[in-house]
Amino acid sequence: MGLKEQEARAEEQQFTTVSTVSPNWVTTRLDFLVNWARKNSLWPMPFGTACCAIEYMATAASRFDIARFGMERQSFSPRQADVLICAGRLPFKLAPVIRRIWDQMPQPKWSISMGACASSGGIFDNYAMVQGIDTIIPVDVYVPGCPPRPEGLMYGIRLLQKKIEGESITDDDLREEHLVSPSGLFLPAARVDELSEPFGNSVHQTRNA
Amino acid sequence: MSRRTVEYTLSTPGLNAQGEVEQIPLGILKDTQEYKIPGEFDEGFGSEHMLINIGPQHPATHGVLRLVIELDGETVIRVIPHIGYLHSGFEKLGEYRQYNQIIPLTDRTDYLSPMANNVGFALAVEKLMGLEITERCEVLRVIACELSRIISHLVWLGTTGIDLGAYTPFLWSFQERERVYNLQEAWTGARLTTSVTRVGGMMADVPTGWTDALREFCRTFPSTLKEVDTMFTRNAVWCGRTQDVGAMSREDAINYSLSGPMLRASGVDYDVRKDRPYLGYETYDFDVPIGEHGDIYDRYRVRLEEMWQANRILEQALERLEKLKGAPINVSDPRVILPPKSRAMSDMEAMIFHFKQVMEGVKPPVGEAYMGVENPKGELGTYLVSDGTAKPVRWRIRPPSFINLAALPKMCEGALLSDVIAINASVDIVMGEIDR
Amino acid sequence: MSQLSSSVAALRTAFGDAVERALVSCGDSIVYVRPERVHDVLQWLKTEPGQTFDYLTDITAVEYRDPELLLEVVWQLRSLERKADLRVKAALDKQAPLEVRSVYDLWRGADWLEREVFDMFGVVFTGHPDLRRILMWETYAEGYPLRKDFPLRGHFSRAEQTRQALAASPETHYSLTELSIASAYHELPKDMRERLRRGERGFLK
């Protein structure tokens, strides 16, 4: 799937990576500090496309206010952002754009897929829509809803914070950069097709008459 | 799955159907039959022009719009908008959905004023079917449209303020929107994706106490408008950035098929509610603001005044709603409107009607209809072609923002780069509607 | 029951057999015109003193589910001062190349509307200065989405669509208008420069 950047770099430079240190009291205290700092200062990269972007704006406005979770500065430049919030549907034309934005974000980075369309394609099971951004970039938290209520998004952000709390610097797979494979896909082709298959009632939604 | 290999070539503008050059692109010498490109352009030209790209991911483009701008220093020579980054296949999807199933789709085109889209679509289907909706339904739909007008213009106000550097009105306008969202949620169950209409009626009547809440909103909303007015209308910075910027003349506005506040700010007295009234708008007492210069300032004044007028219409609609208390909201045609659940459970005929509508859907007669409504962004047209089945043959959305945005290159000629952002904001676009 | 617009009778007088038929549907007047005369008809409707359809509301196309029926291109016209609407249609044979003349010179609003009809249906508007795809990306290879033989989920598999989408880099969508600005041209890949030099159009082969 993705390339192991960390391994490649380590070989080149031949120094001991942190992962050779086994978890101990020092690393857990360090983890606590680092994770506390990271989770409380997540600067979002609002990749807002459609209706969920309006609910995202409502969440950022004064009634619901994500600034109290540390997301004070909406970073519209990916270079300075921590979490990519894909708010809205993602058509195929926009796919290379989000891939590029994701690639431009430096580690540590996380992503939240906000809404049904970003998570799975939503009600748009057609030629134009990516059936879930997880076929293109790795996703940490999925927030369902069409659009999710601001409370729902805030719950998703809290879940992400809990996830970050559980991270460890001794885990070398964690901050691995997931690049696209030479075939141009982020996931294997069969997996993309499997994730995009309609299921349940939506199997009948492609009848024309 | 077999791989299809397809040969494709890039399109080149300025060629006619025979492949001959019709318009010589700037900087390319036409040397009898051949272009002389590689090597390079003629020197007197363009080497000091810069090509910059704004978007598609950008805070000031109001969605996923991409602008490629040719600059000579700070002055814009040309703006080329690229759209389609939110193309969701709505019209194709509509051909696979029954008419009532399309109503949730309409929420998601212009997501800033969802109830107005629902009303526009339902009116088009009712025109196709020749249905007369009830009086209470008309009043409720007018309330839905005017509330949508207010929330859409509030977003426009907030985001335009941000683009021009004024952050506070964004918070004010979203605070007011939260109050309207509360109303929408109490009525329809959803803050944003309302799906409030059905073919022949409404999803539900307003709950008790809702009219009091709306009355309270109408009473206190003008104070926000006054605050915005105080802040912007005579503000030197605001006037300096918006007056005489991005002007469209009257003739151009008509020729570019602009609609809504864009058209009215250029001095054209055209409002669908006055010229082709629907939902009984001819019986309401309201004014339509018309601008003069067609610049951003006029568009701001027109939209601000429209919010005042929308408030006025809401108050009148509330009075009518009081008088029509207890009146039916749906047409009494069982082929179109679901029978009440109690009857569907006890009466055979009602159960059959229920079954047919849910399984097969509403079936209009063969025909086609175009219905234009005055959406906050402009004239939203719905063109439906029916072949007698439950799913339309063609559902065409005539998107006001799409057509208004096409005039952007014209408006930005000769402007400064920061004006491009201001002009883009003044067009009041919503990409969901543009790209559908 | 609504009556046929008076413009139809005037059209028949002026154009004779170029007007195929006319009808009223749900209160709207519709007139069918022969495809090769469409531009003349629309120009007459715009400029003739008694007609003055100065506002172009919409351009779109309709393909019916019945394969026998022709593909219709629809122009929705409006006269602001007379407060009149008219729908003009031209029926194109699906077996022949779908072509009709552009009305860009009459109404500038037709610019993007015609590009969209081209993108979604493949109808070529001759005389349009810049007929490129507008909603799909320029090198989109699956076809014309709103045609009835185009399945809802597209021809290719999802993995293939994702692959093609990721391969379509945003910068290479520049049109020649944009590329005439010198520096952008040099950043293009070599084969694209070649194609531009040859002046090729972007059609599905």
mmCIF file with all atom_site columns, C-alpha atoms in Angstrom, chain B residues 130 203 311 328:
data_model
loop_
_atom_site.group_PDB
_atom_site.id
_atom_site.type_symbol
_atom_site.label_atom_id
_atom_site.label_alt_id
_atom_site.label_comp_id
_atom_site.label_asym_id
_atom_site.label_entity_id
_atom_site.label_seq_id
_atom_site.pdbx_PDB_ins_code
_atom_site.Cartn_x
_atom_site.Cartn_y
_atom_site.Cartn_z
_atom_site.occupancy
_atom_site.B_iso_or_equiv
_atom_site.pdbx_formal_charge
_atom_site.auth_seq_id
_atom_site.auth_comp_id
_atom_site.auth_asym_id
_atom_site.auth_atom_id
_atom_site.pdbx_PDB_model_num
ATOM 1 C CA . GLY B 1 130 ? -51.946 20.949 -13.091 1.00 0.00 ? 130 GLY B CA 1
ATOM 2 C CA . MET B 1 203 ? -44.209 17.654 4.594   1.00 0.00 ? 203 MET B CA 1
ATOM 3 C CA . ASN B 1 311 ? -39.210 40.570 6.899   1.00 0.00 ? 311 ASN B CA 1
ATOM 4 C CA . PRO B 1 328 ? -55.607 21.794 5.114   1.00 0.00 ? 328 PRO B CA 1
#
